[in-house]
CSV table of C-alpha atoms in Angstrom, one decimal:
chain,number,residue,atom,x,y,z
A,1227,MET,CA,74.3,146.6,97.7
A,1228,SER,CA,76.4,145.4,94.8
A,1229,THR,CA,75.3,142.4,92.6
A,1230,LYS,CA,78.1,140.3,94.0
A,1231,GLU,CA,77.0,141.0,97.6
A,1232,GLU,CA,73.3,140.2,96.6
A,1233,PHE,CA,74.6,137.0,95.0
A,1234,PHE,CA,76.6,136.1,98.3
A,1235,GLU,CA,73.4,136.4,100.4
A,1236,HIS,CA,71.3,134.5,97.7
A,1237,ILE,CA,73.7,131.5,97.9
A,1238,GLU,CA,74.3,131.8,101.7
A,1239,LYS,CA,70.6,131.8,102.2
A,1240,GLY,CA,69.7,129.2,99.7
A,1241,TYR,CA,72.3,126.9,101.1
A,1242,SER,CA,71.9,127.5,105.0
A,1243,THR,CA,71.2,124.4,106.8
A,1244,LYS,CA,70.6,123.6,110.8
A,1245,GLY,CA,72.1,119.9,110.7
A,1246,ASP,CA,75.2,118.7,109.4
A,1247,PHE,CA,76.4,119.1,105.7
A,1248,ILE,CA,79.2,118.5,103.3
A,1249,ILE,CA,80.8,121.5,101.3
A,1250,MET,CA,81.1,121.1,97.5
A,1251,GLY,CA,82.9,124.2,96.8
A,1252,SER,CA,82.1,128.0,96.2
A,1253,ALA,CA,79.8,129.5,93.9
A,1254,MET,CA,80.8,131.5,90.9
A,1255,LEU,CA,79.4,134.7,89.2
A,1256,ASP,CA,80.4,135.9,85.8
A,1257,GLY,CA,83.0,133.1,85.7
A,1258,GLU,CA,84.7,134.4,89.0
A,1259,THR,CA,84.7,132.5,92.2
A,1260,VAL,CA,83.0,134.3,95.3
A,1261,THR,CA,85.0,133.1,98.0
A,1262,GLY,CA,83.1,131.9,101.2
A,1263,ALA,CA,80.0,131.6,99.1
A,1264,HIS,CA,79.8,127.9,100.0
A,1265,VAL,CA,77.5,125.2,98.3
A,1266,LYS,CA,76.5,123.1,101.2
A,1267,ILE,CA,74.7,119.6,100.9
A,1268,PRO,CA,72.7,118.8,104.0
A,1269,LEU,CA,73.2,115.1,104.9
A,1270,LYS,CA,69.7,114.8,105.8
A,1271,THR,CA,68.7,114.8,102.0
A,1272,LEU,CA,71.5,112.9,100.6
A,1273,ASN,CA,69.2,109.7,100.4
A,1274,ARG,CA,67.2,111.4,97.9
A,1275,HIS,CA,69.6,110.2,95.2
A,1276,GLY,CA,71.7,112.3,92.8
A,1277,LEU,CA,73.3,112.7,89.4
A,1278,ILE,CA,76.7,113.7,88.1
A,1279,ALA,CA,76.8,114.4,84.5
A,1280,GLY,CA,79.2,116.1,82.0
A,1281,ALA,CA,81.3,115.5,78.8
A,1282,THR,CA,84.4,113.3,79.1
A,1283,GLY,CA,87.2,114.9,80.7
A,1284,THR,CA,85.3,117.7,82.6
A,1285,GLY,CA,85.9,116.3,86.2
A,1286,LYS,CA,82.9,113.9,87.0
A,1287,THR,CA,85.2,111.2,88.5
A,1288,LYS,CA,86.8,113.7,90.6
A,1289,THR,CA,83.5,115.0,91.8
A,1290,LEU,CA,82.5,111.5,92.8
A,1291,GLN,CA,85.8,111.4,94.8
A,1292,VAL,CA,85.3,114.5,96.4
A,1293,ILE,CA,81.7,113.4,97.9
A,1294,ALA,CA,82.8,109.9,98.8
A,1295,GLU,CA,85.7,111.4,100.7
A,1296,ASN,CA,83.6,114.1,102.7
A,1297,LEU,CA,80.8,111.3,103.3
A,1298,SER,CA,83.5,108.9,104.7
A,1299,ASP,CA,84.8,111.9,106.8
A,1300,LYS,CA,81.4,112.1,108.3
A,1301,GLY,CA,81.2,108.3,109.2
A,1302,ILE,CA,79.0,107.6,106.1
A,1303,PRO,CA,80.1,104.2,104.1
A,1304,VAL,CA,80.0,104.7,100.4
A,1305,LEU,CA,79.9,102.0,97.6
A,1306,LEU,CA,82.0,103.0,94.2
A,1307,MET,CA,81.5,101.2,90.9
A,1308,ASP,CA,84.8,101.8,89.2
A,1309,LEU,CA,84.5,101.0,85.8
A,1310,LYS,CA,87.7,102.9,84.5
A,1311,GLY,CA,89.8,101.9,87.4
A,1312,ASP,CA,90.8,105.3,88.5
A,1313,LEU,CA,89.3,105.3,92.0
A,1314,SER,CA,91.7,103.3,94.1
A,1315,GLY,CA,94.0,106.2,94.8
A,1316,ILE,CA,91.4,107.1,97.5
A,1317,ALA,CA,93.6,104.8,99.9
A,1318,GLN,CA,96.5,107.4,99.5
A,1319,PRO,CA,96.8,111.1,100.5
A,1320,SER,CA,96.9,113.6,97.9
A,1321,PRO,CA,100.6,114.9,97.2
A,1322,GLY,CA,99.5,118.3,96.9
A,1323,HIS,CA,100.0,120.8,94.1
A,1324,PRO,CA,100.3,124.6,93.9
A,1325,LYS,CA,97.1,124.8,91.8
A,1326,ILE,CA,95.3,122.9,94.4
A,1327,ASP,CA,96.3,125.7,96.9
A,1328,GLU,CA,95.2,128.3,94.6
A,1329,ARG,CA,91.9,126.6,94.0
A,1330,HIS,CA,91.0,126.3,97.8
A,1331,GLU,CA,92.2,129.9,98.4
A,1332,LYS,CA,89.6,131.0,96.1
A,1333,ILE,CA,87.0,128.7,97.5
A,1334,GLY,CA,87.8,129.7,101.0
A,1335,LEU,CA,88.7,126.3,102.4
A,1336,PRO,CA,91.8,124.8,103.7
A,1337,PHE,CA,93.2,122.0,101.8
A,1338,GLU,CA,94.2,119.0,103.9
A,1339,PRO,CA,95.5,115.8,102.0
A,1340,LYS,CA,94.2,112.4,103.6
A,1341,SER,CA,93.8,108.8,102.8
A,1342,PHE,CA,90.6,107.0,103.4
A,1343,PRO,CA,89.5,103.5,104.6
A,1344,VAL,CA,89.2,101.4,101.4
A,1345,GLU,CA,88.0,97.8,100.8
A,1346,ILE,CA,88.7,96.4,97.2
A,1347,LEU,CA,85.9,94.3,95.9
A,1348,SER,CA,85.6,92.2,92.6
A,1349,LEU,CA,82.8,90.7,90.5
A,1350,SER,CA,85.2,88.8,88.4
A,1351,GLU,CA,88.5,87.2,88.6
A,1352,GLN,CA,90.2,90.3,89.6
A,1353,ASP,CA,91.9,90.4,92.9
A,1354,GLY,CA,89.7,91.8,95.7
A,1355,VAL,CA,86.6,90.6,98.1
A,1356,LYS,CA,84.6,88.4,95.9
A,1357,LEU,CA,80.9,89.3,95.4
A,1358,ARG,CA,78.5,86.4,95.1
A,1359,ALA,CA,74.9,85.6,95.4
A,1360,THR,CA,72.7,82.6,95.4
A,1361,VAL,CA,70.2,82.1,92.7
A,1362,SER,CA,67.9,81.7,95.5
A,1363,GLU,CA,68.4,85.2,96.8
A,1364,PHE,CA,67.5,86.6,93.7
A,1365,GLY,CA,64.1,84.9,93.6
A,1366,PRO,CA,62.0,84.0,90.6
A,1367,VAL,CA,60.8,87.6,90.0
A,1368,LEU,CA,64.2,89.2,89.6
A,1369,LEU,CA,65.7,86.5,88.0
A,1370,SER,CA,63.0,86.4,85.4
A,1371,ARG,CA,63.4,90.1,84.9
A,1372,ILE,CA,67.3,89.9,84.4
A,1373,LEU,CA,66.6,86.9,81.7
A,1374,ASP,CA,63.8,89.1,80.0
A,1375,LEU,CA,61.6,86.2,80.1
A,1376,SER,CA,58.0,86.1,78.7
A,1377,GLU,CA,54.9,85.8,81.1
A,1378,THR,CA,54.7,82.0,80.4
A,1379,GLN,CA,58.4,81.5,81.0
A,1380,GLU,CA,58.3,83.6,84.2
A,1381,GLY,CA,55.5,81.0,85.4
A,1382,ILE,CA,58.1,78.3,84.8
A,1383,VAL,CA,60.7,79.9,86.6
A,1384,ALA,CA,58.1,80.2,89.5
A,1385,VAL,CA,57.4,76.7,89.4
A,1386,VAL,CA,61.0,75.6,89.7
A,1387,PHE,CA,61.7,77.8,92.8
A,1388,LYS,CA,58.5,76.2,94.3
A,1389,TYR,CA,59.4,72.7,93.4
A,1390,CYS,CA,63.1,73.2,95.1
A,1391,ASP,CA,61.4,74.9,98.2
A,1392,ASP,CA,59.0,71.9,98.4
A,1393,ASN,CA,61.8,69.3,98.1
A,1394,LYS,CA,64.6,71.2,100.0
A,1395,LEU,CA,66.7,71.5,97.1
A,1396,PRO,CA,69.1,74.3,97.4
A,1397,LEU,CA,69.4,76.7,94.3
A,1398,LEU,CA,72.8,78.1,94.6
A,1399,ASP,CA,74.2,78.6,91.3
A,1400,LEU,CA,73.2,78.5,87.7
A,1401,LYS,CA,74.2,74.9,87.0
A,1402,ASP,CA,71.5,74.1,90.0
A,1403,PHE,CA,68.8,76.1,88.1
A,1404,LYS,CA,69.8,74.5,84.7
A,1405,LYS,CA,69.6,71.0,86.2
A,1406,VAL,CA,66.2,71.4,87.7
A,1407,LEU,CA,64.8,72.9,84.4
A,1408,GLN,CA,66.3,69.9,82.5
A,1409,TYR,CA,64.8,67.5,85.1
A,1410,ALA,CA,61.3,69.0,84.8
A,1411,THR,CA,61.2,68.3,81.1
A,1412,GLY,CA,63.2,64.9,81.3
A,1413,SER,CA,63.4,62.0,83.9
A,1414,GLY,CA,61.2,64.4,86.1
A,1415,LYS,CA,58.6,65.0,83.8
A,1416,LYS,CA,55.9,62.7,85.4
A,1417,GLU,CA,56.4,64.2,88.8
A,1418,PHE,CA,56.2,67.8,87.8
A,1419,THR,CA,53.5,67.2,85.7
A,1420,LYS,CA,51.4,65.4,88.6
A,1421,GLU,CA,52.3,68.2,91.1
A,1422,TYR,CA,52.6,71.3,89.1
A,1423,GLY,CA,51.1,70.8,85.5
A,1424,ARG,CA,52.8,70.2,82.3
A,1425,ILE,CA,55.8,72.3,81.6
A,1426,SER,CA,56.5,73.2,77.7
A,1427,THR,CA,60.1,71.7,76.4
A,1428,SER,CA,60.3,74.8,74.1
A,1429,SER,CA,59.7,77.2,77.1
A,1430,THR,CA,62.5,75.4,79.2
A,1431,GLY,CA,64.8,75.4,76.1
A,1432,THR,CA,64.3,79.3,75.8
A,1433,ILE,CA,65.2,79.9,79.3
A,1434,LEU,CA,68.5,77.5,79.2
A,1435,ARG,CA,69.5,79.8,76.2
A,1436,LYS,CA,69.3,82.8,78.1
A,1437,ILE,CA,71.0,81.3,81.2
A,1438,ILE,CA,73.8,80.5,78.7
A,1439,GLU,CA,73.9,83.9,77.4
A,1440,LEU,CA,74.2,85.2,81.1
A,1441,GLU,CA,77.0,82.6,81.7
A,1442,GLN,CA,78.7,83.9,78.6
A,1443,GLN,CA,79.1,87.5,80.2
A,1444,GLY,CA,80.7,85.8,83.4
A,1445,ALA,CA,77.6,85.3,85.6
A,1446,ASP,CA,79.0,81.9,86.7
A,1447,LEU,CA,81.4,83.5,88.7
A,1448,PHE,CA,78.8,85.8,90.4
A,1449,PHE,CA,76.2,83.1,91.3
A,1450,GLY,CA,77.3,80.7,94.2
A,1451,GLU,CA,78.8,80.7,97.8
A,1452,LYS,CA,79.8,82.3,99.9
A,1453,SER,CA,77.1,84.8,99.5
A,1454,PHE,CA,78.2,88.5,100.2
A,1455,ASP,CA,76.5,89.8,103.3
A,1456,VAL,CA,75.3,93.5,102.5
A,1457,ASP,CA,75.8,94.5,106.0
A,1458,ASP,CA,79.6,94.4,105.3
A,1459,LEU,CA,79.1,97.5,103.1
A,1460,THR,CA,78.3,99.6,106.0
A,1461,ARG,CA,81.4,99.3,108.3
A,1462,ILE,CA,83.1,102.3,110.1
A,1463,ASP,CA,86.8,102.0,110.9
A,1464,GLU,CA,88.4,102.7,114.3
A,1465,ASN,CA,88.7,106.4,113.6
A,1466,GLY,CA,84.9,106.7,113.0
A,1467,ARG,CA,85.2,107.0,109.1
A,1468,GLY,CA,82.9,105.2,106.8
A,1469,TYR,CA,84.5,102.5,104.6
A,1470,ILE,CA,84.8,103.5,100.8
A,1471,ASN,CA,84.1,100.2,99.2
A,1472,ILE,CA,85.3,100.2,95.5
A,1473,VAL,CA,84.0,97.6,93.1
A,1474,ARG,CA,86.6,96.9,90.5
A,1475,LEU,CA,84.6,96.5,87.2
A,1476,THR,CA,87.3,97.6,84.4
A,1477,ASP,CA,87.0,94.0,82.9
A,1478,ILE,CA,83.4,93.9,82.6
A,1479,GLN,CA,82.5,97.1,80.5
A,1480,ASP,CA,81.4,94.9,77.6
A,1481,ARG,CA,79.2,92.9,79.6
A,1482,PRO,CA,76.4,95.3,80.8
A,1483,LYS,CA,74.1,92.4,81.8
A,1484,LEU,CA,76.5,91.0,84.2
A,1485,PHE,CA,76.8,94.7,85.5
A,1486,SER,CA,73.0,95.1,85.8
A,1487,THR,CA,72.6,91.8,87.2
A,1488,PHE,CA,74.7,92.6,90.1
A,1489,MET,CA,73.7,96.0,90.8
A,1490,LEU,CA,69.8,94.9,91.0
A,1491,SER,CA,70.7,91.9,93.2
A,1492,LEU,CA,72.6,94.0,95.5
A,1493,LEU,CA,69.9,96.8,95.7
A,1494,ALA,CA,67.1,94.1,96.1
A,1495,GLU,CA,69.0,92.5,98.9
A,1496,ILE,CA,69.5,95.8,100.5
A,1497,TYR,CA,66.0,96.7,100.4
A,1498,SER,CA,64.9,93.6,101.8
A,1499,THR,CA,67.2,93.3,104.7
A,1500,PHE,CA,67.9,97.1,105.8
A,1501,PRO,CA,65.3,98.6,108.4
A,1502,GLU,CA,63.1,101.4,107.6
A,1503,GLN,CA,64.6,104.7,108.5
A,1504,GLY,CA,62.1,107.2,107.2
A,1505,ASP,CA,63.5,111.0,107.2
A,1506,SER,CA,66.7,110.4,109.3
A,1507,ASP,CA,69.4,113.1,109.8
A,1508,ARG,CA,71.9,111.2,107.7
A,1509,PRO,CA,72.0,108.2,105.2
A,1510,GLU,CA,73.0,104.8,105.9
A,1511,LEU,CA,74.8,104.0,102.8
A,1512,ILE,CA,75.6,105.8,99.4
A,1513,PHE,CA,76.1,104.2,96.1
A,1514,PHE,CA,77.9,105.8,93.0
A,1515,ILE,CA,77.2,104.2,89.7
A,1516,ASP,CA,79.7,105.3,87.3
A,1517,GLU,CA,79.0,104.9,83.7
A,1518,ALA,CA,75.4,104.6,84.5
A,1519,HIS,CA,74.2,104.3,81.0
A,1520,LEU,CA,75.4,100.8,80.9
A,1521,ILE,CA,72.6,99.8,83.4
A,1522,PHE,CA,70.0,101.3,80.9
A,1523,LYS,CA,71.5,100.7,77.8
A,1524,GLU,CA,70.6,96.9,77.7
A,1525,ALA,CA,67.7,96.9,79.9
A,1526,SER,CA,64.3,95.6,79.0
A,1527,ASP,CA,61.3,97.5,79.9
A,1528,ALA,CA,60.4,94.9,82.6
A,1529,LEU,CA,64.1,95.6,83.9
A,1530,LEU,CA,63.7,99.3,83.8
A,1531,ASP,CA,60.4,99.1,85.9
A,1532,GLN,CA,62.3,97.2,88.4
A,1533,ILE,CA,65.0,99.7,88.6
A,1534,GLU,CA,62.6,102.6,88.7
A,1535,SER,CA,60.7,100.8,91.8
A,1536,ILE,CA,63.7,100.2,93.5
A,1537,VAL,CA,65.0,103.9,93.1
A,1538,LYS,CA,61.8,105.1,94.5
A,1539,LEU,CA,61.6,102.8,97.5
A,1540,ILE,CA,64.9,102.5,98.8
A,1541,ARG,CA,65.5,105.7,100.0
A,1542,SER,CA,63.3,104.9,102.9
A,1543,LYS,CA,66.0,102.6,104.2
A,1544,GLY,CA,68.6,105.3,104.1
A,1545,ILE,CA,70.2,104.5,100.9
A,1546,GLY,CA,71.1,107.2,98.3
A,1547,LEU,CA,71.9,106.3,94.4
A,1548,TYR,CA,73.9,108.7,92.6
A,1549,PHE,CA,74.4,108.0,88.7
A,1550,VAL,CA,77.3,109.2,86.8
A,1551,THR,CA,77.0,109.5,83.2
A,1552,GLN,CA,77.9,111.9,80.2
A,1553,ASN,CA,74.5,113.3,79.7
A,1554,PRO,CA,71.3,113.5,81.8
A,1555,THR,CA,69.5,111.9,78.8
A,1556,ASP,CA,71.0,108.6,79.4
A,1557,VAL,CA,68.9,108.2,82.4
A,1558,PRO,CA,65.2,107.3,81.9
A,1559,ASN,CA,62.8,110.1,82.8
A,1560,ALA,CA,61.3,108.3,85.6
A,1561,VAL,CA,64.5,107.9,87.3
A,1562,LEU,CA,65.8,111.4,86.5
A,1563,ALA,CA,62.7,112.6,88.3
A,1564,GLN,CA,63.7,111.2,91.7
A,1565,LEU,CA,67.1,112.7,91.9
A,1566,GLY,CA,67.5,115.5,94.4
A,1567,LEU,CA,71.2,116.4,93.9
A,1568,LYS,CA,72.3,117.5,90.4
A,1569,VAL,CA,75.8,118.2,89.7
A,1570,GLN,CA,76.2,119.2,86.0
A,1571,HIS,CA,79.8,119.6,84.4
A,1572,ALA,CA,80.2,120.9,80.9
A,1573,LEU,CA,78.5,119.9,77.9
A,1574,ARG,CA,80.2,120.2,74.3
A,1575,ALA,CA,77.8,121.4,71.5
A,1576,PHE,CA,79.6,119.8,68.5
A,1577,THR,CA,76.3,118.8,66.7
A,1578,ALA,CA,72.7,119.9,66.3
A,1579,ARG,CA,72.1,116.7,68.4
A,1580,ASP,CA,74.3,118.1,71.1
A,1581,ARG,CA,72.6,121.4,71.1
A,1582,LYS,CA,69.3,119.6,71.6
A,1583,ALA,CA,70.6,117.8,74.5
A,1584,ILE,CA,72.1,120.9,76.2
A,1585,LYS,CA,68.5,122.7,75.7
A,1586,LEU,CA,66.8,119.7,77.3
A,1587,THR,CA,69.5,119.3,80.2
A,1588,ALA,CA,68.8,123.2,80.8
A,1589,GLU,CA,65.3,122.8,81.3
A,1590,ASN,CA,66.0,120.0,84.3
A,1591,TYR,CA,67.5,123.2,86.5
A,1592,PRO,CA,65.7,125.8,88.4
A,1593,ILE,CA,65.4,129.0,86.5
A,1594,SER,CA,67.9,131.7,87.7
A,1595,ASP,CA,68.4,135.4,87.8
A,1596,TYR,CA,72.2,135.2,87.9
A,1597,TYR,CA,72.9,132.6,85.0
A,1598,ASP,CA,71.7,131.7,81.5
A,1599,THR,CA,71.8,127.9,82.0
A,1600,LYS,CA,72.3,126.9,78.3
A,1601,GLU,CA,75.3,129.1,78.0
A,1602,VAL,CA,76.9,128.3,81.4
A,1603,LEU,CA,76.7,124.6,80.3
A,1604,THR,CA,78.9,125.1,77.5
A,1605,SER,CA,81.5,127.5,79.1
A,1606,LEU,CA,82.1,125.6,82.4
A,1607,GLY,CA,85.7,124.6,82.7
A,1608,ILE,CA,87.3,121.5,84.5
A,1609,GLY,CA,86.5,121.0,87.9
A,1610,GLU,CA,83.4,123.4,87.7
A,1611,ALA,CA,79.8,122.3,87.7
A,1612,LEU,CA,76.2,123.7,88.0
A,1613,ILE,CA,74.8,122.3,91.3
A,1614,THR,CA,71.2,122.4,92.7
A,1615,ALA,CA,70.1,120.2,95.7
A,1616,LEU,CA,67.7,119.9,98.2
A,1617,ASP,CA,67.4,121.9,101.3
A,1618,GLU,CA,66.3,120.2,104.8
A,1619,LYS,CA,62.7,120.9,103.7
A,1620,GLY,CA,62.9,119.3,100.5
A,1621,ARG,CA,62.9,122.4,98.3
A,1622,PRO,CA,65.3,123.0,95.5
A,1623,THR,CA,68.4,125.1,96.4
A,1624,PRO,CA,69.2,128.0,94.2
A,1625,LEU,CA,71.2,127.1,90.9
A,1626,ALA,CA,74.9,127.7,91.5
A,1627,ALA,CA,77.8,127.4,88.9
A,1628,THR,CA,80.4,126.2,91.4
A,1629,MET,CA,84.2,126.1,91.6
A,1630,LEU,CA,84.7,122.6,93.1
A,1631,ARG,CA,87.0,121.6,95.8
A,1632,ALA,CA,89.9,119.3,95.1
A,1633,PRO,CA,90.0,115.4,96.3
A,1634,MET,CA,92.0,115.1,99.6
A,1635,SER,CA,93.3,111.7,98.3
A,1636,ARG,CA,95.4,110.7,95.2
A,1637,MET,CA,93.8,111.5,91.9
A,1638,ASP,CA,95.3,108.5,90.3
A,1639,ILE,CA,95.2,104.6,90.8
A,1640,LEU,CA,97.3,102.8,93.2
A,1641,THR,CA,100.4,100.8,92.0
A,1642,ASP,CA,100.2,96.9,92.1
A,1643,SER,CA,102.2,96.8,95.2
A,1644,GLU,CA,100.0,99.3,96.8
A,1645,LEU,CA,96.6,97.6,95.8
A,1646,ASP,CA,98.0,94.1,97.0
A,1647,SER,CA,98.8,95.8,100.4
A,1648,VAL,CA,95.3,96.9,100.6
A,1649,ILE,CA,94.0,93.6,99.8
A,1650,LYS,CA,96.2,91.8,102.2
A,1651,LYS,CA,94.9,94.0,105.0
A,1652,SER,CA,91.4,93.2,104.3
A,1653,LYS,CA,89.3,91.1,106.7
A,1654,LEU,CA,86.7,90.5,104.2
A,1655,VAL,CA,88.8,88.7,101.6
A,1656,ARG,CA,89.4,85.9,104.2
A,1657,ILE,CA,85.6,85.6,104.8
A,1658,TYR,CA,84.5,85.5,101.2
A,1659,ASN,CA,87.4,84.5,98.9
A,1660,ASP,CA,87.2,80.6,99.7
A,1661,THR,CA,84.8,79.1,97.1
A,1662,ILE,CA,82.3,76.7,98.4
A,1663,ASP,CA,80.4,74.1,96.6
A,1664,ARG,CA,78.2,72.2,98.9
A,1665,GLU,CA,75.5,69.6,98.1
A,1666,SER,CA,72.7,71.6,96.2
A,1667,ALA,CA,70.1,71.0,93.6
A,1668,TYR,CA,72.5,69.6,91.0
A,1669,GLU,CA,74.0,67.1,93.2
A,1670,ILE,CA,70.8,66.0,94.8
A,1671,LEU,CA,69.0,65.6,91.4
A,1672,ASN,CA,72.0,63.8,89.8
A,1673,GLU,CA,71.7,61.3,92.8
A,1674,LYS,CA,68.1,61.1,92.5
A,1675,ILE,CA,68.3,60.4,88.7
A,1676,GLU,CA,71.1,57.8,89.2
A,1677,ARG,CA,69.0,56.1,92.0
A,1678,ALA,CA,65.9,55.8,89.7
A,1679,GLU,CA,68.1,54.6,86.9
A,1680,ARG,CA,69.6,51.9,89.1
A,1681,GLU,CA,66.1,51.0,90.4
A,1682,ALA,CA,64.8,50.7,86.9
A,1683,GLU,CA,67.7,48.4,86.0
A,1684,LYS,CA,67.0,46.3,89.1
A,1685,GLU,CA,63.3,46.2,88.1
A,1686,LYS,CA,64.1,45.5,84.7
A,1687,GLN,CA,66.5,42.3,85.9
A,1688,SER,CA,63.6,41.1,88.0
A,1689,LYS,CA,61.2,41.2,85.3
A,1690,SER,CA,63.6,39.4,82.9
A,1691,GLN,CA,64.4,36.7,85.8
A,1692,LYS,CA,60.7,36.3,86.3
A,1693,THR,CA,60.0,35.7,82.9
A,1694,SER,CA,62.9,33.2,82.6
A,1695,SER,CA,61.4,31.3,85.6
A,1696,ARG,CA,58.1,31.2,83.9
A,1697,SER,CA,59.5,29.8,80.7
A,1698,THR,CA,61.3,27.2,82.5
A,1699,THR,CA,58.4,26.0,84.3
A,1700,ARG,CA,56.3,25.7,81.1
A,1701,ARG,CA,59.3,23.7,79.7
A,1702,ARG,CA,59.4,21.4,82.7
A,1703,SER,CA,55.6,20.8,82.6
A,1704,THR,CA,55.5,19.6,79.1
A,1705,ARG,CA,58.5,17.2,79.7
A,1706,GLN,CA,57.4,13.7,80.5
A,1707,ASN,CA,58.9,11.4,83.2
A,1708,PRO,CA,61.1,8.7,81.8
A,1709,VAL,CA,59.3,5.9,83.3
A,1710,ILE,CA,55.9,7.2,82.2
A,1711,LYS,CA,57.3,7.8,78.7
A,1712,VAL,CA,58.4,4.1,78.6
A,1713,LEU,CA,55.0,2.9,79.8
A,1714,THR,CA,52.9,5.0,77.3
A,1715,SER,CA,55.1,4.1,74.4
A,1716,ALA,CA,53.6,2.2,71.6
A,1717,THR,CA,56.4,-0.6,71.5
A,1718,PHE,CA,55.7,-1.2,75.4
A,1719,ILE,CA,51.6,-1.2,74.9
A,1720,ARG,CA,52.0,-3.7,72.0
A,1721,GLY,CA,54.4,-5.9,73.7
A,1722,VAL,CA,51.9,-6.1,76.9
A,1723,LEU,CA,49.0,-6.9,74.8
A,1724,GLY,CA,51.0,-9.9,73.0
A,1725,VAL,CA,51.7,-11.4,76.4
A,1726,LEU,CA,47.9,-10.8,77.6
A,1727,LYS,CA,46.8,-12.5,74.4
A,1728,LYS,CA,49.3,-15.8,75.0
A,1729,VAL,CA,47.7,-15.8,78.5
A,1730,ILE,CA,44.3,-15.8,77.5
A,1731,ARG,CA,44.8,-18.6,74.8
C-alpha cells in the first residue's frame, strides 16, 4: 500500500461518523489534495466550541462563512459577530468562478451556489434589529464585572438592586441606575442608612465615573427596552434552514468594553433561559466571535473568570462558541483548553516573537506521522488550514492539512439597496426597533424627591405660620384694653382721689 493510500485510510478512519456531519474540505499530503479524503465534523460535538486562527488574509472569514452556511443547511441557527462588515453577502448566492470549480473538483464535492436566510442585527445606530438589554437583566454580579468594581463597590451595587427590588423600582437603563446611586447618598441617605447601612459617597462616585466611561463607548444605546428575546436567535425558515444572525459591529471596533458587555450579557441570558440538553445529537445555536482578541484585550481578571465560567458551562445548553482571531495566543489558556475544533490557517514568521508563537501553536495540535506541524503552519496557502476536531466519542481526530471548500454564498458585502431589502423584510425589526421609555427608577425617584421637597416646603410654611400666630398672640396679650388703660392711668387716679377728698370734707 502506498503512502497516499495509507494516508487516505488514516483520514477516512479518523473522521468517520455515524451521525450527521458537515464537510470542511479534503485532506492534503505533501501539498497535494487527496480527493475524497473528506474532513468531517460531527454535529454531535459542535457544542464543544472551537477556534479559527491565522494571519491576516489567509481565509479565516471565509472558513467562518463555510461553517455558518453548512450549519444553516442542517437547520442549526448561527450568530455571527461581523466586525469587518464583510459577512452580509451570505444573503446572496455565489456568482461562481472557474477557480472555485477547480477547487471543488480536487476536493471531490459538487459546488452549489446558494443564498441563506439572514437577519441583520445592530448594537449601535446602524440599521438592523436593535439589540437591547435592561440593567435588571444584567444583575448586580455581571454589572460589577463589566465595570471592574472592587469588593466594596460590588456590595453597593448589590444594595442598589436590593433597594429597587424592595421598592418596585424598575432598573431599565443606565440613567435609572445612576439616579438610584445619587439618591442613596443624597436625599435618600437617611432611608438607605436605616434599611441597608451607610453608603460611602466616594464609592458611589467611583461607580458613577465607571458608568459614564461605559456610556461614552455607546452603552446608553444598548441598555433599555425593548429587551431582545434570545429565543429569536434560534429561528428556522420555511425551508427548514437555520437563520444566520449577523451582528453589525463595524463602528464599535474602538469600543471593546461595549463589545464585551454585549457578548457577556447575551451569553448570560442564554445560559439562564435555555434548557439543559446534555450530549444531544446537534447543537441548538452556534456563536462565531470574530476578532475575539477584543473581548480579552480589555478584560479584567474578574471578567476573564466570568468568560471562562460561561465557556465551560454553556455547552450543556447546546451552545457552541467559536473564537476567530489571528493567533491562538490571543485566547487565554483556560478558554483555549475548552475548544474542541481547531482550524488553523497559515502563520507568518517575520520576527523572533512570531517564530516563538508558531512553536507554541504547533504544540496545541496532535502529533502526526504525516506532518511537521511547525513547517506546515508557515507553508499553508489561502483557503488551506490545519484541522483537528473531536469525534463522536469526544476523542481528538487526526491532524489534517485541509483544502477548504468554498462558500456557497457571495464572498463580499451586500450593496446598500440589497441590505435595505433584507432589513425591510425582517419581522424582528417591527418588534424591537421602537424605543420604549416607560416609567422606571429615574422617573419614580424624581417624583419621590419632588414630592418630598413639596412636603418639606409645606411643613416649612406651616411652621412659619404657627410661629407668626404665636408671636401675634403674645403681642395681643401684652396690649391693654383702652378702657382699662384710661381707668388705670395716673391722671384718672389723681382726679378720682381729688373728688373723694372734696366729698370727705
